[in-house]
Amino acid sequence: MEAGPRSNVLTSSGKPSQKSGGCCSSKGGTDSLLMWVFIYEKGYQSSDMAVGSVLTKMKGVGYTNVAGEERIWDVADYVFPVQGDSSFVVMTNYIMTKGQKIEKCSELKSYIPRVFSPCLCPTTHPPPPPQGHMTGKCLVNTTNMCEVLAWCPVEDDSNIPEYVRSLKIMCNLVEGIDNQYVKSCLYDPKTSPLCPIFRLGDLVQLSGFNFAAIAKVGGAIGIIIDWTCNLDYDQSDCKPIYSFHGLYGNPNETDMARASVGYNFRYAKHYMEDTKEKRTLLKVFGIRFDIIVRSVARKFDIIPTLTAIGSGVGIFGVATVVCDLILLYLLPKREFYNNMKFKVTEMMEKEVSLCLTVAQHPV
């Protein structure tokens, strides 16, 4: 007697079945993938980053009246540099110290508090740094402060005055903007979004700052010019979009943790008087404008299109495997899905023991 293997195909119900399949292959998934790749990600276009160059020009006159001294400030006085590039500073406040010359004088009373009685004046100065070279002498009869060799009188920046100006900033022009339009327009995000003339107060307001606060201590504002162009359409449709962001200079919020609030620097004007060199020192508080150009150009290209289609087909293949793994090993009804998806084959073992019995006891 010869016994061979037997096989039968069963399902969980005990009936033959040839049902097998996968999941996640619906028309809705295809539509979603096509919308993501071709509409949102622009997968049918090739892109390139453009190189931007920005020219800025300042116009306007400022007026101050400090201690009865009237003064007019033009672009040569309050803009650094006068013809700015992608970054420039507009002076909104200043502290002037006139007639400084190199000699020995008293350091500023408010510069460092004195707890010594009488005052002790070493040749080396503890932090903060001195306003000049320490001579080691104490001026007991006058200020009761230490004597320094410096540009005297020393600068007193303990009280910052407040001045407000109204200025206009002219930026690069776009195609279709003529001289007549520029002479009469003023930038507004709703009514005149393409006007290249900006008022200083509007820039500060659009960046989220308070003009009175930032004009006193200075700060920084970022002007972003966004050029996103679809070259499949006419080139005249490519227009800039302006946005404004406050970088730093808010003394009420983020800048409280800074070592120095606002933005300021010093510069001096040197001159000769009675064969002696003198200078006028100015501590300038201003708003630094950083112009950032972001640009990208897109145009139809057959190579990215075919690549996007091939990638989409590959994603569907991976999605089927991922869905099967979830259904087979993670879902509560994974056993039911396993029985419905796969065919179960049962192999009968060879009846070896029966064959041996027949051989030992032949008929």
mmCIF file of C-alpha atoms in Angstrom:
data_model
loop_
_atom_site.group_PDB
_atom_site.id
_atom_site.type_symbol
_atom_site.label_atom_id
_atom_site.label_comp_id
_atom_site.label_asym_id
_atom_site.label_seq_id
_atom_site.Cartn_x
_atom_site.Cartn_y
_atom_site.Cartn_z
ATOM 1 C CA MET A 1 0.000 0.000 0.000
ATOM 2 C CA GLU A 2 1.334 3.434 -0.863
ATOM 3 C CA ALA A 3 0.147 6.528 0.851
ATOM 4 C CA GLY A 4 0.719 9.976 -0.648
ATOM 5 C CA PRO A 5 0.146 13.515 0.543
ATOM 6 C CA ARG A 6 -3.291 15.077 0.410
ATOM 7 C CA SER A 7 -4.147 18.746 0.405
ATOM 8 C CA ASN A 8 -7.326 20.710 0.705
ATOM 9 C CA VAL A 9 -8.058 24.452 0.589
ATOM 10 C CA LEU A 10 -10.207 25.747 3.421
ATOM 11 C CA THR A 11 -11.366 29.100 4.721
ATOM 12 C CA SER A 12 -12.544 29.976 8.202
ATOM 13 C CA SER A 13 -15.999 28.708 7.212
ATOM 14 C CA GLY A 14 -14.616 25.418 5.913
ATOM 15 C CA LYS A 15 -15.577 26.188 2.300
ATOM 16 C CA PRO A 16 -13.229 26.610 -0.633
ATOM 17 C CA SER A 17 -12.411 30.212 -1.368
ATOM 18 C CA GLN A 18 -10.196 32.082 -3.802
ATOM 19 C CA LYS A 19 -10.761 35.535 -2.320
ATOM 20 C CA SER A 20 -7.604 37.557 -1.749
ATOM 21 C CA GLY A 21 -6.766 41.196 -2.018
ATOM 22 C CA GLY A 22 -5.417 44.356 -0.402
ATOM 23 C CA CYS A 23 -6.571 47.781 0.648
ATOM 24 C CA CYS A 24 -5.986 51.500 0.201
ATOM 25 C CA SER A 25 -6.381 51.517 -3.576
ATOM 26 C CA SER A 26 -9.316 53.849 -4.055
ATOM 27 C CA LYS A 27 -10.059 56.591 -6.518
ATOM 28 C CA GLY A 28 -10.193 59.123 -3.705
ATOM 29 C CA GLY A 29 -6.611 58.330 -2.728
ATOM 30 C CA THR A 30 -5.477 58.782 -6.322
ATOM 31 C CA ASP A 31 -7.197 62.151 -6.584
ATOM 32 C CA SER A 32 -5.679 63.326 -3.306
ATOM 33 C CA LEU A 33 -2.198 62.299 -4.399
ATOM 34 C CA LEU A 34 -2.546 64.044 -7.741
ATOM 35 C CA MET A 35 -3.778 67.235 -6.077
ATOM 36 C CA TRP A 36 -0.872 67.193 -3.611
ATOM 37 C CA VAL A 37 1.840 66.488 -6.172
ATOM 38 C CA PHE A 38 0.674 68.579 -9.106
ATOM 39 C CA ILE A 39 -1.331 71.419 -7.576
ATOM 40 C CA TYR A 40 0.202 72.077 -4.156
ATOM 41 C CA GLU A 41 3.807 70.974 -4.734
ATOM 42 C CA LYS A 42 3.863 72.040 -8.407
ATOM 43 C CA GLY A 43 5.379 68.718 -9.403
ATOM 44 C CA TYR A 44 4.885 69.420 -13.105
ATOM 45 C CA GLN A 45 7.202 72.458 -13.048
ATOM 46 C CA SER A 46 10.912 73.000 -12.651
ATOM 47 C CA SER A 47 11.953 75.788 -10.287
ATOM 48 C CA ASP A 48 14.931 78.061 -9.827
ATOM 49 C CA MET A 49 15.948 80.705 -7.295
ATOM 50 C CA ALA A 50 16.436 84.205 -8.649
ATOM 51 C CA VAL A 51 19.175 86.617 -7.604
ATOM 52 C CA GLY A 52 17.729 89.828 -6.191
ATOM 53 C CA SER A 53 19.219 93.297 -5.939
ATOM 54 C CA VAL A 54 17.530 96.138 -4.063
ATOM 55 C CA LEU A 55 18.199 99.877 -4.276
ATOM 56 C CA THR A 56 16.855 102.179 -1.570
ATOM 57 C CA LYS A 57 16.672 105.945 -1.552
ATOM 58 C CA MET A 58 15.659 108.141 1.365
ATOM 59 C CA LYS A 59 13.822 111.459 1.202
ATOM 60 C CA GLY A 60 12.538 113.780 3.889
ATOM 61 C CA VAL A 61 13.564 116.491 6.342
ATOM 62 C CA GLY A 62 13.544 116.313 10.138
ATOM 63 C CA TYR A 63 13.299 119.145 12.659
ATOM 64 C CA THR A 64 14.497 119.255 16.288
ATOM 65 C CA ASN A 65 14.521 121.888 19.010
ATOM 66 C CA VAL A 66 16.828 120.950 21.890
ATOM 67 C CA ALA A 67 17.314 123.541 24.643
ATOM 68 C CA GLY A 68 16.206 126.293 22.289
ATOM 69 C CA GLU A 69 18.603 125.245 19.516
ATOM 70 C CA GLU A 70 16.676 124.619 16.303
ATOM 71 C CA ARG A 71 18.151 122.254 13.759
ATOM 72 C CA ILE A 72 17.187 120.738 10.409
ATOM 73 C CA TRP A 73 18.206 117.163 9.563
ATOM 74 C CA ASP A 74 18.284 115.845 5.998
ATOM 75 C CA VAL A 75 19.258 112.473 4.504
ATOM 76 C CA ALA A 76 22.952 113.293 4.874
ATOM 77 C CA ASP A 77 22.451 113.537 8.642
ATOM 78 C CA TYR A 78 20.033 110.779 9.615
ATOM 79 C CA VAL A 79 20.634 107.931 7.109
ATOM 80 C CA PHE A 80 23.574 105.525 7.370
ATOM 81 C CA PRO A 81 24.673 105.053 4.627
ATOM 82 C CA VAL A 82 23.046 107.853 2.613
ATOM 83 C CA GLN A 83 22.389 105.641 -0.422
ATOM 84 C CA GLY A 84 21.448 102.369 1.235
ATOM 85 C CA ASP A 85 21.572 98.882 -0.186
ATOM 86 C CA SER A 86 19.818 95.907 1.387
ATOM 87 C CA SER A 87 20.433 97.225 4.903
ATOM 88 C CA PHE A 88 20.393 100.777 6.220
ATOM 89 C CA VAL A 89 19.700 102.725 9.416
ATOM 90 C CA VAL A 90 17.333 105.665 9.878
ATOM 91 C CA MET A 91 18.214 107.855 12.858
ATOM 92 C CA THR A 92 15.188 108.550 15.045
ATOM 93 C CA ASN A 93 16.920 109.882 18.175
ATOM 94 C CA TYR A 94 20.336 111.173 19.242
ATOM 95 C CA ILE A 95 22.436 112.482 22.141
ATOM 96 C CA MET A 96 24.960 115.177 21.157
ATOM 97 C CA THR A 97 28.063 116.077 23.164
ATOM 98 C CA LYS A 98 29.722 119.165 21.714
ATOM 99 C CA GLY A 99 33.239 120.511 22.053
ATOM 100 C CA GLN A 100 34.988 117.396 23.316
ATOM 101 C CA LYS A 101 38.766 117.550 23.546
ATOM 102 C CA ILE A 102 41.429 115.296 25.064
ATOM 103 C CA GLU A 103 42.128 116.448 28.609
ATOM 104 C CA LYS A 104 41.664 115.466 32.263
ATOM 105 C CA CYS A 105 38.203 115.761 33.760
ATOM 106 C CA SER A 106 35.762 114.056 36.094
ATOM 107 C CA GLU A 107 34.010 110.873 35.106
ATOM 108 C CA LEU A 108 30.237 111.016 34.917
ATOM 109 C CA LYS A 109 28.410 110.836 38.232
ATOM 110 C CA SER A 110 25.684 108.581 36.942
ATOM 111 C CA TYR A 111 28.148 106.313 35.168
ATOM 112 C CA ILE A 112 28.949 104.096 38.182
ATOM 113 C CA PRO A 113 27.561 104.406 41.727
ATOM 114 C CA ARG A 114 30.104 105.266 44.417
ATOM 115 C CA VAL A 115 29.862 103.614 47.818
ATOM 116 C CA PHE A 116 33.274 104.734 49.010
ATOM 117 C CA SER A 117 33.690 107.644 51.441
ATOM 118 C CA PRO A 118 36.023 109.245 50.617
ATOM 119 C CA CYS A 119 36.214 108.018 47.020
ATOM 120 C CA LEU A 120 38.918 105.550 46.083
ATOM 121 C CA CYS A 121 40.295 105.863 42.571
ATOM 122 C CA PRO A 122 42.578 103.014 41.485
ATOM 123 C CA THR A 123 44.406 103.087 38.190
ATOM 124 C CA THR A 124 42.485 99.988 37.130
ATOM 125 C CA HIS A 125 38.724 100.235 36.893
ATOM 126 C CA PRO A 126 36.230 97.470 37.739
ATOM 127 C CA PRO A 127 33.424 96.741 35.281
ATOM 128 C CA PRO A 128 31.816 98.524 33.584
ATOM 129 C CA PRO A 129 34.781 100.005 31.666
ATOM 130 C CA PRO A 130 35.681 103.653 32.409
ATOM 131 C CA GLN A 131 34.978 106.581 30.137
ATOM 132 C CA GLY A 132 38.692 107.228 29.820
ATOM 133 C CA HIS A 133 42.078 106.369 31.292
ATOM 134 C CA MET A 134 41.960 106.348 35.105
ATOM 135 C CA THR A 135 44.572 108.697 36.603
ATOM 136 C CA GLY A 136 44.086 107.449 40.177
ATOM 137 C CA LYS A 137 43.164 110.927 41.454
ATOM 138 C CA CYS A 138 39.932 111.730 43.269
ATOM 139 C CA LEU A 139 38.336 115.138 42.660
ATOM 140 C CA VAL A 140 37.210 115.700 46.247
ATOM 141 C CA ASN A 141 36.707 119.458 45.961
ATOM 142 C CA THR A 142 34.471 119.321 42.879
ATOM 143 C CA THR A 143 32.501 116.220 41.953
ATOM 144 C CA ASN A 144 33.885 113.694 44.442
ATOM 145 C CA MET A 145 34.426 111.398 41.452
ATOM 146 C CA CYS A 146 37.514 109.893 39.889
ATOM 147 C CA GLU A 147 39.579 111.796 37.375
ATOM 148 C CA VAL A 148 39.983 110.374 33.864
ATOM 149 C CA LEU A 149 42.026 111.301 30.825
ATOM 150 C CA ALA A 150 39.421 111.229 28.070
ATOM 151 C CA TRP A 151 37.448 113.185 25.518
ATOM 152 C CA CYS A 152 36.022 115.815 27.872
ATOM 153 C CA PRO A 153 33.323 116.630 28.745
ATOM 154 C CA VAL A 154 32.337 112.966 28.857
ATOM 155 C CA GLU A 155 29.107 111.812 27.276
ATOM 156 C CA ASP A 156 25.976 111.715 29.443
ATOM 157 C CA ASP A 157 23.503 109.206 27.995
ATOM 158 C CA SER A 158 21.537 108.583 31.195
ATOM 159 C CA ASN A 159 18.489 110.506 29.959
ATOM 160 C CA ILE A 160 17.383 109.680 26.422
ATOM 161 C CA PRO A 161 15.370 112.463 24.735
ATOM 162 C CA GLU A 162 12.386 111.738 22.535
ATOM 163 C CA TYR A 163 12.041 112.899 18.923
ATOM 164 C CA VAL A 164 9.626 111.710 16.250
ATOM 165 C CA ARG A 165 10.024 112.106 12.497
ATOM 166 C CA SER A 166 7.942 111.451 9.420
ATOM 167 C CA LEU A 167 10.021 110.032 6.578
ATOM 168 C CA LYS A 168 9.445 108.202 3.315
ATOM 169 C CA ILE A 169 11.405 105.248 2.004
ATOM 170 C CA MET A 170 11.587 104.602 -1.738
ATOM 171 C CA CYS A 171 12.365 101.065 -2.885
ATOM 172 C CA ASN A 172 12.898 99.388 -6.225
ATOM 173 C CA LEU A 173 10.206 99.902 -8.865
ATOM 174 C CA VAL A 174 8.324 97.191 -10.723
ATOM 175 C CA GLU A 175 7.221 97.017 -14.320
ATOM 176 C CA GLY A 176 4.175 99.132 -15.044
ATOM 177 C CA ILE A 177 4.842 101.729 -12.321
ATOM 178 C CA ASP A 178 5.571 105.073 -13.996
ATOM 179 C CA ASN A 179 6.809 108.380 -12.611
ATOM 180 C CA GLN A 180 3.361 109.917 -12.348
ATOM 181 C CA TYR A 181 2.136 107.045 -10.189
ATOM 182 C CA VAL A 182 5.220 107.192 -7.963
ATOM 183 C CA LYS A 183 4.822 110.924 -7.345
ATOM 184 C CA SER A 184 1.309 110.543 -5.957
ATOM 185 C CA CYS A 185 1.138 107.060 -4.398
ATOM 186 C CA LEU A 186 1.806 105.847 -0.865
ATOM 187 C CA TYR A 187 2.033 102.183 0.064
ATOM 188 C CA ASP A 188 -1.088 100.602 1.508
ATOM 189 C CA PRO A 189 -1.469 96.801 1.744
ATOM 190 C CA LYS A 190 -5.076 96.984 0.492
ATOM 191 C CA THR A 191 -5.395 99.976 -1.836
ATOM 192 C CA SER A 192 -1.811 100.381 -3.141
ATOM 193 C CA PRO A 193 0.073 97.102 -2.599
ATOM 194 C CA LEU A 194 2.543 97.808 -5.446
ATOM 195 C CA CYS A 195 3.480 101.359 -4.507
ATOM 196 C CA PRO A 196 7.231 101.468 -3.746
ATOM 197 C CA ILE A 197 7.024 104.512 -1.435
ATOM 198 C CA PHE A 198 6.736 103.779 2.276
ATOM 199 C CA ARG A 199 6.198 106.073 5.223
ATOM 200 C CA LEU A 200 8.381 105.333 8.222
ATOM 201 C CA GLY A 201 5.471 105.312 10.652
ATOM 202 C CA ASP A 202 3.517 102.872 8.479
ATOM 203 C CA LEU A 203 6.459 100.465 8.305
ATOM 204 C CA VAL A 204 6.761 100.460 12.087
ATOM 205 C CA GLN A 205 3.019 99.930 12.530
ATOM 206 C CA LEU A 206 2.837 97.118 9.965
ATOM 207 C CA SER A 207 5.730 95.348 11.695
ATOM 208 C CA GLY A 208 3.823 95.323 14.996
ATOM 209 C CA PHE A 209 5.893 97.931 16.860
ATOM 210 C CA ASN A 210 4.912 101.160 18.586
ATOM 211 C CA PHE A 211 6.571 104.069 16.812
ATOM 212 C CA ALA A 212 7.048 106.248 19.905
ATOM 213 C CA ALA A 213 8.787 103.412 21.781
ATOM 214 C CA ILE A 214 11.046 102.198 18.981
ATOM 215 C CA ALA A 215 11.962 105.743 17.887
ATOM 216 C CA LYS A 216 13.313 106.468 21.367
ATOM 217 C CA VAL A 217 15.663 103.496 21.805
ATOM 218 C CA GLY A 218 15.918 102.130 18.245
ATOM 219 C CA GLY A 219 15.286 98.674 16.833
ATOM 220 C CA ALA A 220 15.302 96.591 13.671
ATOM 221 C CA ILE A 221 12.611 95.829 11.090
ATOM 222 C CA GLY A 222 12.749 93.275 8.304
ATOM 223 C CA ILE A 223 11.187 94.123 4.933
ATOM 224 C CA ILE A 224 10.557 90.979 2.904
ATOM 225 C CA ILE A 225 9.972 91.266 -0.847
ATOM 226 C CA ASP A 226 8.521 88.006 -2.116
ATOM 227 C CA TRP A 227 8.737 87.269 -5.845
ATOM 228 C CA THR A 228 6.938 83.987 -6.600
ATOM 229 C CA CYS A 229 6.505 83.816 -10.373
ATOM 230 C CA ASN A 230 4.735 81.275 -12.577
ATOM 231 C CA LEU A 231 6.412 81.671 -15.966
ATOM 232 C CA ASP A 232 3.727 79.567 -17.652
ATOM 233 C CA TYR A 233 1.717 82.801 -17.640
ATOM 234 C CA ASP A 234 2.653 86.259 -18.861
ATOM 235 C CA GLN A 235 5.684 87.831 -17.219
ATOM 236 C CA SER A 236 3.706 90.966 -16.350
ATOM 237 C CA ASP A 237 1.719 88.888 -13.841
ATOM 238 C CA CYS A 238 4.869 88.450 -11.751
ATOM 239 C CA LYS A 239 4.575 91.112 -9.037
ATOM 240 C CA PRO A 240 6.191 91.517 -5.614
ATOM 241 C CA ILE A 241 4.427 91.022 -2.298
ATOM 242 C CA TYR A 242 5.688 93.096 0.633
ATOM 243 C CA SER A 243 5.613 91.951 4.254
ATOM 244 C CA PHE A 244 7.076 93.537 7.373
ATOM 245 C CA HIS A 245 8.381 91.909 10.550
ATOM 246 C CA GLY A 246 9.751 93.367 13.770
ATOM 247 C CA LEU A 247 13.157 91.796 14.440
ATOM 248 C CA TYR A 248 14.075 93.424 17.746
ATOM 249 C CA GLY A 249 13.434 96.664 19.564
ATOM 250 C CA ASN A 250 10.335 96.059 21.686
ATOM 251 C CA PRO A 251 11.290 97.072 25.257
ATOM 252 C CA ASN A 252 8.010 95.773 26.702
ATOM 253 C CA GLU A 253 8.289 92.166 25.542
ATOM 254 C CA THR A 254 11.141 90.168 24.022
ATOM 255 C CA ASP A 255 13.965 92.649 24.583
ATOM 256 C CA MET A 256 13.698 92.797 28.372
ATOM 257 C CA ALA A 257 16.119 89.869 28.595
ATOM 258 C CA ARG A 258 18.677 91.532 26.315
ATOM 259 C CA ALA A 259 21.813 93.150 27.678
ATOM 260 C CA SER A 260 21.136 96.217 25.520
ATOM 261 C CA VAL A 261 17.650 97.302 24.523
ATOM 262 C CA GLY A 262 17.144 98.841 21.107
ATOM 263 C CA TYR A 263 19.693 99.746 18.449
ATOM 264 C CA ASN A 264 22.312 102.509 18.776
ATOM 265 C CA PHE A 265 25.856 103.425 17.815
ATOM 266 C CA ARG A 266 28.212 106.394 18.125
ATOM 267 C CA TYR A 267 30.092 108.484 15.623
ATOM 268 C CA ALA A 268 32.162 111.664 15.929
ATOM 269 C CA LYS A 269 32.787 114.778 13.869
ATOM 270 C CA HIS A 270 36.364 115.999 14.358
ATOM 271 C CA TYR A 271 37.511 119.598 13.869
ATOM 272 C CA MET A 272 40.388 121.892 14.863
ATOM 273 C CA GLU A 273 40.017 124.888 17.179
ATOM 274 C CA ASP A 274 42.974 126.963 18.381
ATOM 275 C CA THR A 275 45.377 124.307 17.048
ATOM 276 C CA LYS A 276 43.643 121.708 19.207
ATOM 277 C CA GLU A 277 41.628 118.801 17.936
ATOM 278 C CA LYS A 278 38.040 118.713 19.103
ATOM 279 C CA ARG A 279 35.045 116.646 18.216
ATOM 280 C CA THR A 280 31.286 116.503 18.483
ATOM 281 C CA LEU A 281 30.132 113.088 19.649
ATOM 282 C CA LEU A 282 26.714 111.777 18.704
ATOM 283 C CA LYS A 283 25.067 108.690 20.117
ATOM 284 C CA VAL A 284 22.575 107.710 17.449
ATOM 285 C CA PHE A 285 19.411 105.744 18.109
ATOM 286 C CA GLY A 286 17.827 104.466 14.928
ATOM 287 C CA ILE A 287 15.751 101.861 13.171
ATOM 288 C CA ARG A 288 17.741 99.366 11.158
ATOM 289 C CA PHE A 289 15.921 98.115 8.063
ATOM 290 C CA ASP A 290 16.999 94.771 6.621
ATOM 291 C CA ILE A 291 15.562 94.142 3.160
ATOM 292 C CA ILE A 292 15.266 90.444 2.346
ATOM 293 C CA VAL A 293 14.412 89.305 -1.176
ATOM 294 C CA ARG A 294 12.826 85.856 -1.519
ATOM 295 C CA SER A 295 12.271 84.735 -5.087
ATOM 296 C CA VAL A 296 11.399 81.546 -6.929
ATOM 297 C CA ALA A 297 10.415 81.045 -10.577
ATOM 298 C CA ARG A 298 8.533 77.999 -11.889
ATOM 299 C CA LYS A 299 7.834 76.731 -15.412
ATOM 300 C CA PHE A 300 6.440 73.537 -16.941
ATOM 301 C CA ASP A 301 9.005 70.794 -17.559
ATOM 302 C CA ILE A 302 8.335 67.275 -18.855
ATOM 303 C CA ILE A 303 11.098 65.678 -16.758
ATOM 304 C CA PRO A 304 9.694 66.693 -13.337
ATOM 305 C CA THR A 305 6.223 65.729 -14.564
ATOM 306 C CA LEU A 306 7.255 62.165 -15.439
ATOM 307 C CA THR A 307 9.254 61.901 -12.231
ATOM 308 C CA ALA A 308 6.246 62.965 -10.163
ATOM 309 C CA ILE A 309 3.996 60.429 -11.901
ATOM 310 C CA GLY A 310 6.488 57.610 -11.326
ATOM 311 C CA SER A 311 6.885 58.573 -7.690
ATOM 312 C CA GLY A 312 3.107 58.545 -7.247
ATOM 313 C CA VAL A 313 2.832 55.031 -8.650
ATOM 314 C CA GLY A 314 5.564 53.867 -6.291
ATOM 315 C CA ILE A 315 3.813 55.461 -3.325
ATOM 316 C CA PHE A 316 0.663 53.433 -4.048
ATOM 317 C CA GLY A 317 2.708 50.218 -3.964
ATOM 318 C CA VAL A 318 4.182 51.119 -0.598
ATOM 319 C CA ALA A 319 0.766 52.193 0.708
ATOM 320 C CA THR A 320 -0.688 48.750 -0.011
ATOM 321 C CA VAL A 321 2.043 47.043 2.012
ATOM 322 C CA VAL A 322 1.620 49.465 4.912
ATOM 323 C CA CYS A 323 -2.148 48.977 4.978
ATOM 324 C CA ASP A 324 -1.759 45.202 4.984
ATOM 325 C CA LEU A 325 0.654 45.361 7.909
ATOM 326 C CA ILE A 326 -1.794 47.488 9.878
ATOM 327 C CA LEU A 327 -4.765 45.219 9.149
ATOM 328 C CA LEU A 328 -2.865 41.988 9.813
ATOM 329 C CA TYR A 329 -1.031 42.933 13.017
ATOM 330 C CA LEU A 330 -2.577 46.008 14.644
ATOM 331 C CA LEU A 331 -6.371 46.042 14.226
ATOM 332 C CA PRO A 332 -8.606 44.134 16.677
ATOM 333 C CA LYS A 333 -10.127 42.030 13.844
ATOM 334 C CA ARG A 334 -6.757 41.092 12.371
ATOM 335 C CA GLU A 335 -7.510 37.333 12.565
ATOM 336 C CA PHE A 336 -10.658 37.712 10.471
ATOM 337 C CA TYR A 337 -8.801 39.717 7.838
ATOM 338 C CA ASN A 338 -5.974 37.190 7.853
ATOM 339 C CA ASN A 339 -8.438 34.335 7.177
ATOM 340 C CA MET A 340 -10.157 36.267 4.406
ATOM 341 C CA LYS A 341 -6.945 37.371 2.704
ATOM 342 C CA PHE A 342 -4.790 34.261 2.689
ATOM 343 C CA LYS A 343 -5.536 30.704 1.536
ATOM 344 C CA VAL A 344 -4.948 28.048 4.190
ATOM 345 C CA THR A 345 -3.385 24.803 2.984
ATOM 346 C CA GLU A 346 -3.309 21.733 5.216
ATOM 347 C CA MET A 347 -0.784 18.994 4.436
ATOM 348 C CA MET A 348 -1.538 15.422 5.535
ATOM 349 C CA GLU A 349 1.467 13.606 6.900
ATOM 350 C CA LYS A 350 2.482 10.318 5.339
ATOM 351 C CA GLU A 351 0.998 7.367 7.138
ATOM 352 C CA VAL A 352 4.374 5.862 7.862
ATOM 353 C CA SER A 353 3.183 3.778 10.757
ATOM 354 C CA LEU A 354 0.466 2.161 8.603
ATOM 355 C CA CYS A 355 2.974 1.218 5.924
ATOM 356 C CA LEU A 356 5.269 -0.419 8.458
ATOM 357 C CA THR A 357 2.414 -2.470 9.863
ATOM 358 C CA VAL A 358 1.452 -3.781 6.415
ATOM 359 C CA ALA A 359 5.065 -4.716 5.666
ATOM 360 C CA GLN A 360 5.440 -6.692 8.864
ATOM 361 C CA HIS A 361 2.192 -8.594 8.428
ATOM 362 C CA PRO A 362 1.746 -9.326 4.776
ATOM 363 C CA VAL A 363 -1.466 -10.987 3.669
#
